[in-house]
Amino acid sequence: MASRHASHADSWYTGNASRLDRELSGWLESVKPPPEDEYNPPVPGTKAIIAPHAGYAYSGPAAAWAYKSIDTTGITRVFVLGPSHHVYLDGCALTRCTQYETPLGALPVDVGTSQELKSTGQFTEMDIQTDEDEHSIEMHLPYVRKVFEGKDISIVPILVGAINYDKEVSYGKLLAPYLAREDTLFVISSDFCHWGLRFQYTFYYPEPPPSSVPPVRLSRADPSPASLKQHPIHASISALDHEAMEILTMPPFTASQAHHDFADYLARTKNTICGRHPIGVLLGALTALEQQGKSPKLKWVRYEQSSACTNVKDSSVSYASAFVTF
């Protein structure tokens, strides 16, 4: 039996099972939305979530808001779509492993479903080094194991490469029948804006959008424009991320509109949303289901930043959590 080790345990999160269990339980119990949010987790019929994949010290609390949304009733299979950070991939890749280890217990891979997908000819396979180097899938597995505690659950890990819009549509159509099944949940792995010189991304709105004042790129040569006093960098990052979140909210938008507008938004802003392609595949799948009469709903329930940037020397990563129902 080929087993993928929990290669990021004891670095990105604790490898101690009891401590990890306490941390996850604490973050899930801390999800207490105010009444005005009209969010009462768990949400019956949740079919997908979008959640971050950074080290748990940074994104664990934000991810809990997505995982708290899940109504586990009847779910036996979880697809986990994560972006490729270390290898170039112009497509999607499946695992060769039959189980993924976590400190809370192993998660078996749905080998039958993986074989079905492989038989389409549209998927490659990850080698074990690529599989274990990548964190975007692994960081969700302790949460999956915790939320489905005591339940028989299998996973279908899919590594999503730097694919274009048309391929997002194509893979979405291919995966839509699985998403439609009542026994299946999709987890979409993505952080939001990676801001700072170390990420080579310093996009800044001098005024809150929409505005006639164009965005700029901050640099060491001009690190402190006067507008920072009225509109600090962290507020600009929040506005930038919330533009994407609003585009992806359904309703008022359809999945088809959201996919098209999200692609335009990324082309315009170059926002460093690392899971943009897994999100695009989800939108492709939801568009296909829309054409079959489904009415997807996507609601954002949490937004956080790892730190509040105030000058160009600072950096931060944003984390956003959402759930999807039909």
CSV table of C-alpha atoms in Angstrom, one decimal:
chain,number,residue,atom,x,y,z
A,1,MET,CA,0.0,0.0,0.0
A,2,ALA,CA,1.5,3.3,-1.1
A,3,SER,CA,1.1,5.8,1.7
A,4,ARG,CA,1.7,9.6,1.5
A,5,HIS,CA,3.4,10.8,4.7
A,6,ALA,CA,2.2,13.9,6.5
A,7,SER,CA,5.3,15.7,5.3
A,8,HIS,CA,4.4,19.1,6.7
A,9,ALA,CA,3.5,17.9,10.2
A,10,ASP,CA,5.8,19.4,12.9
A,11,SER,CA,6.6,22.4,10.7
A,12,TRP,CA,3.4,23.8,9.2
A,13,TYR,CA,1.2,22.3,12.0
A,14,THR,CA,1.8,20.2,15.0
A,15,GLY,CA,2.4,16.5,14.5
A,16,ASN,CA,1.1,15.7,18.0
A,17,ALA,CA,-2.3,14.1,17.6
A,18,SER,CA,-3.8,15.3,20.9
A,19,ARG,CA,-2.6,18.8,20.5
A,20,LEU,CA,-3.7,19.0,16.9
A,21,ASP,CA,-7.1,17.7,17.9
A,22,ARG,CA,-7.4,20.4,20.6
A,23,GLU,CA,-6.4,23.1,18.2
A,24,LEU,CA,-8.9,22.1,15.5
A,25,SER,CA,-11.6,21.7,18.0
A,26,GLY,CA,-10.9,25.1,19.5
A,27,TRP,CA,-10.9,26.8,16.2
A,28,LEU,CA,-14.2,25.1,15.1
A,29,GLU,CA,-15.8,26.0,18.5
A,30,SER,CA,-14.7,29.6,18.1
A,31,VAL,CA,-16.8,30.0,14.9
A,32,LYS,CA,-19.7,32.1,16.3
A,33,PRO,CA,-21.2,34.2,13.5
A,34,PRO,CA,-23.3,37.2,14.5
A,35,PRO,CA,-27.1,36.9,13.7
A,36,GLU,CA,-26.9,39.6,11.0
A,37,ASP,CA,-24.6,37.4,8.9
A,38,GLU,CA,-27.5,34.9,8.3
A,39,TYR,CA,-24.9,32.1,8.6
A,40,ASN,CA,-25.9,29.2,10.9
A,41,PRO,CA,-23.4,26.4,10.5
A,42,PRO,CA,-23.4,23.6,9.7
A,43,VAL,CA,-25.3,24.4,6.5
A,44,PRO,CA,-27.4,21.6,5.1
A,45,GLY,CA,-26.5,20.6,1.5
A,46,THR,CA,-23.1,22.2,1.5
A,47,LYS,CA,-21.4,20.8,-1.6
A,48,ALA,CA,-18.1,22.6,-1.6
A,49,ILE,CA,-15.9,24.9,0.4
A,50,ILE,CA,-13.1,27.3,-0.3
A,51,ALA,CA,-10.5,27.5,2.4
A,52,PRO,CA,-6.9,28.6,2.9
A,53,HIS,CA,-3.8,26.3,3.2
A,54,ALA,CA,-1.2,28.3,5.1
A,55,GLY,CA,0.5,27.1,8.3
A,56,TYR,CA,-2.2,26.6,10.9
A,57,ALA,CA,-0.8,29.4,13.1
A,58,TYR,CA,-1.8,31.8,10.3
A,59,SER,CA,-4.8,30.3,8.6
A,60,GLY,CA,-6.1,27.6,10.9
A,61,PRO,CA,-8.7,29.9,12.5
A,62,ALA,CA,-10.0,31.3,9.2
A,63,ALA,CA,-10.2,27.8,7.6
A,64,ALA,CA,-12.4,26.7,10.5
A,65,TRP,CA,-15.2,28.9,9.2
A,66,ALA,CA,-15.4,27.0,6.0
A,67,TYR,CA,-15.1,23.6,7.7
A,68,LYS,CA,-17.8,24.5,10.2
A,69,SER,CA,-20.2,25.0,7.2
A,70,ILE,CA,-20.1,21.3,6.3
A,71,ASP,CA,-23.1,19.2,7.0
A,72,THR,CA,-21.4,15.7,7.0
A,73,THR,CA,-24.7,13.9,6.6
A,74,GLY,CA,-24.4,11.3,3.8
A,75,ILE,CA,-21.0,12.5,2.6
A,76,THR,CA,-18.6,9.6,2.0
A,77,ARG,CA,-16.1,11.1,-0.5
A,78,VAL,CA,-14.2,14.4,-0.5
A,79,PHE,CA,-12.4,15.8,-3.5
A,80,VAL,CA,-9.5,18.1,-2.6
A,81,LEU,CA,-8.3,20.4,-5.3
A,82,GLY,CA,-5.1,22.2,-4.6
A,83,PRO,CA,-2.8,24.4,-6.7
A,84,SER,CA,0.7,23.3,-7.6
A,85,HIS,CA,3.4,25.4,-5.9
A,86,HIS,CA,6.5,23.5,-6.9
A,87,VAL,CA,6.2,22.0,-10.3
A,88,TYR,CA,4.9,23.4,-13.6
A,89,LEU,CA,1.8,21.6,-14.7
A,90,ASP,CA,-0.4,22.4,-17.6
A,91,GLY,CA,-3.2,20.2,-16.6
A,92,CYS,CA,-4.3,18.3,-13.5
A,93,ALA,CA,-2.6,15.4,-11.7
A,94,LEU,CA,-3.8,12.5,-9.5
A,95,THR,CA,-2.0,10.8,-6.7
A,96,ARG,CA,-0.4,7.4,-7.0
A,97,CYS,CA,-0.9,6.7,-3.3
A,98,THR,CA,-3.7,4.7,-1.8
A,99,GLN,CA,-3.9,6.6,1.5
A,100,TYR,CA,-2.8,9.9,3.0
A,101,GLU,CA,-1.5,10.0,6.5
A,102,THR,CA,-2.5,12.6,9.1
A,103,PRO,CA,-1.6,12.9,12.8
A,104,LEU,CA,-5.3,12.2,13.5
A,105,GLY,CA,-5.4,9.0,11.4
A,106,ALA,CA,-5.1,8.0,7.7
A,107,LEU,CA,-7.5,9.0,4.9
A,108,PRO,CA,-7.9,6.3,2.2
A,109,VAL,CA,-7.9,7.5,-1.4
A,110,ASP,CA,-10.9,6.5,-3.5
A,111,VAL,CA,-8.8,4.6,-5.9
A,112,GLY,CA,-11.8,3.6,-8.1
A,113,THR,CA,-12.7,7.2,-8.7
A,114,SER,CA,-9.0,8.1,-9.3
A,115,GLN,CA,-8.9,5.3,-11.9
A,116,GLU,CA,-12.1,6.6,-13.6
A,117,LEU,CA,-10.5,10.0,-13.9
A,118,LYS,CA,-7.2,8.7,-15.2
A,119,SER,CA,-9.1,6.6,-17.8
A,120,THR,CA,-10.3,9.9,-19.4
A,121,GLY,CA,-6.8,10.6,-20.6
A,122,GLN,CA,-7.0,14.1,-19.2
A,123,PHE,CA,-5.0,13.5,-16.0
A,124,THR,CA,-1.4,12.8,-15.3
A,125,GLU,CA,-0.1,11.3,-12.0
A,126,MET,CA,2.1,12.9,-9.4
A,127,ASP,CA,5.3,11.2,-8.3
A,128,ILE,CA,5.6,10.7,-4.6
A,129,GLN,CA,8.2,13.5,-4.3
A,130,THR,CA,5.8,16.0,-5.9
A,131,ASP,CA,3.0,14.7,-3.8
A,132,GLU,CA,4.9,15.1,-0.5
A,133,ASP,CA,6.5,18.4,-1.4
A,134,GLU,CA,3.1,20.0,-2.1
A,135,HIS,CA,1.3,21.6,0.9
A,136,SER,CA,-1.9,22.8,-0.7
A,137,ILE,CA,-3.7,19.5,-0.3
A,138,GLU,CA,-2.1,18.2,2.9
A,139,MET,CA,-3.1,21.3,4.9
A,140,HIS,CA,-6.8,20.4,4.5
A,141,LEU,CA,-6.5,16.8,5.5
A,142,PRO,CA,-6.4,17.1,9.3
A,143,TYR,CA,-9.5,19.3,9.1
A,144,VAL,CA,-11.2,16.7,6.8
A,145,ARG,CA,-10.3,13.9,9.2
A,146,LYS,CA,-11.5,16.0,12.2
A,147,VAL,CA,-14.8,17.1,10.7
A,148,PHE,CA,-15.6,13.6,9.6
A,149,GLU,CA,-14.4,12.1,12.9
A,150,GLY,CA,-15.8,8.6,13.3
A,151,LYS,CA,-17.1,8.4,9.8
A,152,ASP,CA,-15.9,6.3,6.8
A,153,ILE,CA,-14.6,8.8,4.3
A,154,SER,CA,-12.3,8.6,1.3
A,155,ILE,CA,-10.5,11.4,-0.6
A,156,VAL,CA,-9.7,12.2,-4.2
A,157,PRO,CA,-6.7,14.5,-4.2
A,158,ILE,CA,-6.2,16.5,-7.4
A,159,LEU,CA,-3.3,18.8,-8.1
A,160,VAL,CA,-4.3,21.7,-10.4
A,161,GLY,CA,-1.7,23.2,-12.6
A,162,ALA,CA,-1.4,26.6,-14.3
A,163,ILE,CA,-4.3,26.0,-16.7
A,164,ASN,CA,-6.1,28.6,-18.8
A,165,TYR,CA,-9.8,29.5,-18.7
A,166,ASP,CA,-10.8,27.0,-21.3
A,167,LYS,CA,-9.1,24.1,-19.5
A,168,GLU,CA,-10.8,25.2,-16.2
A,169,VAL,CA,-14.1,24.9,-18.1
A,170,SER,CA,-13.1,21.5,-19.5
A,171,TYR,CA,-12.0,20.0,-16.2
A,172,GLY,CA,-15.0,21.6,-14.5
A,173,LYS,CA,-17.3,19.7,-17.0
A,174,LEU,CA,-15.5,16.5,-16.3
A,175,LEU,CA,-15.8,16.8,-12.5
A,176,ALA,CA,-19.4,18.2,-12.5
A,177,PRO,CA,-21.1,14.7,-12.3
A,178,TYR,CA,-19.0,13.9,-9.2
A,179,LEU,CA,-19.8,17.2,-7.6
A,180,ALA,CA,-23.5,16.6,-8.3
A,181,ARG,CA,-23.6,13.4,-6.3
A,182,GLU,CA,-25.2,13.6,-2.9
A,183,ASP,CA,-22.3,11.6,-1.3
A,184,THR,CA,-19.6,14.0,-2.5
A,185,LEU,CA,-18.0,17.2,-1.2
A,186,PHE,CA,-15.4,19.4,-2.9
A,187,VAL,CA,-12.6,21.2,-0.9
A,188,ILE,CA,-11.0,24.0,-2.9
A,189,SER,CA,-7.6,25.1,-1.5
A,190,SER,CA,-6.6,28.7,-1.9
A,191,ASP,CA,-5.1,31.6,-0.1
A,192,PHE,CA,-5.9,35.1,-1.3
A,193,CYS,CA,-3.5,38.0,-1.8
A,194,HIS,CA,0.2,37.5,-1.2
A,195,TRP,CA,1.3,41.1,-0.8
A,196,GLY,CA,4.8,42.5,-0.4
A,197,LEU,CA,8.2,42.8,-2.1
A,198,ARG,CA,9.0,39.2,-1.2
A,199,PHE,CA,6.0,38.1,-3.3
A,200,GLN,CA,6.9,40.7,-6.0
A,201,TYR,CA,3.4,42.0,-5.7
A,202,THR,CA,2.8,45.6,-4.4
A,203,PHE,CA,-0.5,46.5,-6.1
A,204,TYR,CA,-2.1,49.5,-4.3
A,205,TYR,CA,-5.3,51.4,-4.5
A,206,PRO,CA,-4.6,55.1,-3.5
A,207,GLU,CA,-8.4,55.4,-3.0
A,208,PRO,CA,-11.0,52.8,-2.2
A,209,PRO,CA,-12.5,51.4,-5.4
A,210,PRO,CA,-14.4,52.2,-7.4
A,211,SER,CA,-12.4,55.3,-8.1
A,212,SER,CA,-11.1,57.4,-11.0
A,213,VAL,CA,-7.6,57.3,-9.4
A,214,PRO,CA,-5.7,54.4,-11.0
A,215,PRO,CA,-4.0,51.7,-8.9
A,216,VAL,CA,-0.2,51.8,-8.6
A,217,ARG,CA,2.7,49.5,-7.7
A,218,LEU,CA,4.5,50.6,-4.6
A,219,SER,CA,8.3,50.4,-4.6
A,220,ARG,CA,11.3,51.1,-2.5
A,221,ALA,CA,11.9,54.2,-4.7
A,222,ASP,CA,8.5,55.7,-3.6
A,223,PRO,CA,7.5,53.7,-0.5
A,224,SER,CA,5.1,56.2,1.2
A,225,PRO,CA,2.7,58.1,-1.1
A,226,ALA,CA,0.6,60.6,0.8
A,227,SER,CA,-2.5,58.5,0.3
A,228,LEU,CA,-1.3,55.9,2.8
A,229,LYS,CA,-2.5,58.1,5.6
A,230,GLN,CA,-6.1,58.0,4.4
A,231,HIS,CA,-6.0,54.5,2.7
A,232,PRO,CA,-3.4,52.2,4.3
A,233,ILE,CA,-2.0,49.3,2.4
A,234,HIS,CA,-3.9,46.7,4.4
A,235,ALA,CA,-7.2,48.5,3.5
A,236,SER,CA,-6.2,48.4,-0.1
A,237,ILE,CA,-5.4,44.7,0.1
A,238,SER,CA,-8.8,44.1,1.7
A,239,ALA,CA,-10.6,46.1,-1.1
A,240,LEU,CA,-8.7,44.1,-3.7
A,241,ASP,CA,-9.6,40.8,-2.2
A,242,HIS,CA,-13.2,41.7,-1.6
A,243,GLU,CA,-13.5,42.7,-5.3
A,244,ALA,CA,-12.8,39.0,-6.1
A,245,MET,CA,-15.0,37.8,-3.4
A,246,GLU,CA,-17.9,39.9,-4.6
A,247,ILE,CA,-17.4,38.6,-8.2
A,248,LEU,CA,-17.5,35.0,-6.9
A,249,THR,CA,-20.6,35.5,-4.8
A,250,MET,CA,-23.7,33.7,-6.1
A,251,PRO,CA,-26.3,35.1,-6.3
A,252,PRO,CA,-26.4,37.8,-7.6
A,253,PHE,CA,-24.0,36.3,-10.2
A,254,THR,CA,-24.3,33.0,-12.0
A,255,ALA,CA,-21.4,30.6,-12.0
A,256,SER,CA,-20.8,31.4,-15.7
A,257,GLN,CA,-20.7,35.1,-15.0
A,258,ALA,CA,-18.5,34.7,-12.0
A,259,HIS,CA,-16.0,32.6,-13.9
A,260,HIS,CA,-15.8,35.1,-16.8
A,261,ASP,CA,-15.5,38.1,-14.5
A,262,PHE,CA,-13.0,36.4,-12.2
A,263,ALA,CA,-10.7,35.7,-15.2
A,264,ASP,CA,-11.0,39.4,-16.2
A,265,TYR,CA,-10.3,40.5,-12.7
A,266,LEU,CA,-7.2,38.4,-12.5
A,267,ALA,CA,-5.9,39.7,-15.8
A,268,ARG,CA,-6.5,43.3,-14.6
A,269,THR,CA,-5.1,43.1,-11.1
A,270,LYS,CA,-2.8,40.1,-11.3
A,271,ASN,CA,-3.9,39.4,-7.7
A,272,THR,CA,-1.8,36.6,-6.3
A,273,ILE,CA,-4.6,34.3,-5.4
A,274,CYS,CA,-2.7,31.0,-5.5
A,275,GLY,CA,-5.7,28.8,-5.8
A,276,ARG,CA,-7.2,30.7,-8.7
A,277,HIS,CA,-7.1,27.7,-11.0
A,278,PRO,CA,-8.8,25.3,-8.5
A,279,ILE,CA,-11.4,28.0,-8.0
A,280,GLY,CA,-11.7,28.2,-11.8
A,281,VAL,CA,-12.3,24.5,-12.1
A,282,LEU,CA,-15.0,24.7,-9.4
A,283,LEU,CA,-16.7,27.5,-11.4
A,284,GLY,CA,-16.5,25.4,-14.5
A,285,ALA,CA,-18.2,22.6,-12.7
A,286,LEU,CA,-20.9,24.8,-11.3
A,287,THR,CA,-21.5,26.3,-14.7
A,288,ALA,CA,-22.0,22.8,-16.1
A,289,LEU,CA,-24.5,22.1,-13.3
A,290,GLU,CA,-26.2,25.4,-13.9
A,291,GLN,CA,-26.9,24.3,-17.5
A,292,GLN,CA,-28.6,21.2,-16.0
A,293,GLY,CA,-30.9,23.4,-13.9
A,294,LYS,CA,-29.0,23.7,-10.7
A,295,SER,CA,-28.8,27.1,-8.9
A,296,PRO,CA,-25.4,27.4,-7.2
A,297,LYS,CA,-25.1,29.7,-4.2
A,298,LEU,CA,-21.6,30.7,-2.9
A,299,LYS,CA,-21.3,32.7,0.4
A,300,TRP,CA,-18.2,34.1,2.0
A,301,VAL,CA,-18.1,33.7,5.7
A,302,ARG,CA,-14.6,34.8,6.8
A,303,TYR,CA,-11.8,37.1,5.7
A,304,GLU,CA,-8.5,37.6,7.5
A,305,GLN,CA,-5.0,38.9,6.9
A,306,SER,CA,-1.8,37.4,8.4
A,307,SER,CA,-0.7,41.0,9.3
A,308,ALA,CA,-1.7,44.6,8.7
A,309,CYS,CA,0.7,46.1,6.1
A,310,THR,CA,1.4,49.8,6.6
A,311,ASN,CA,4.5,50.2,4.4
A,312,VAL,CA,6.2,48.6,1.4
A,313,LYS,CA,8.6,46.7,3.6
A,314,ASP,CA,5.7,44.8,5.2
A,315,SER,CA,4.1,41.6,3.8
A,316,SER,CA,1.0,39.7,4.4
A,317,VAL,CA,-1.1,36.8,3.1
A,318,SER,CA,-4.9,36.9,3.0
A,319,TYR,CA,-7.3,34.1,3.9
A,320,ALA,CA,-10.9,33.8,2.8
A,321,SER,CA,-13.5,31.0,3.6
A,322,ALA,CA,-16.7,30.2,1.7
A,323,PHE,CA,-19.2,27.5,1.2
A,324,VAL,CA,-21.3,26.4,-1.8
A,325,THR,CA,-24.8,24.9,-2.0
A,326,PHE,CA,-27.1,24.2,-4.9
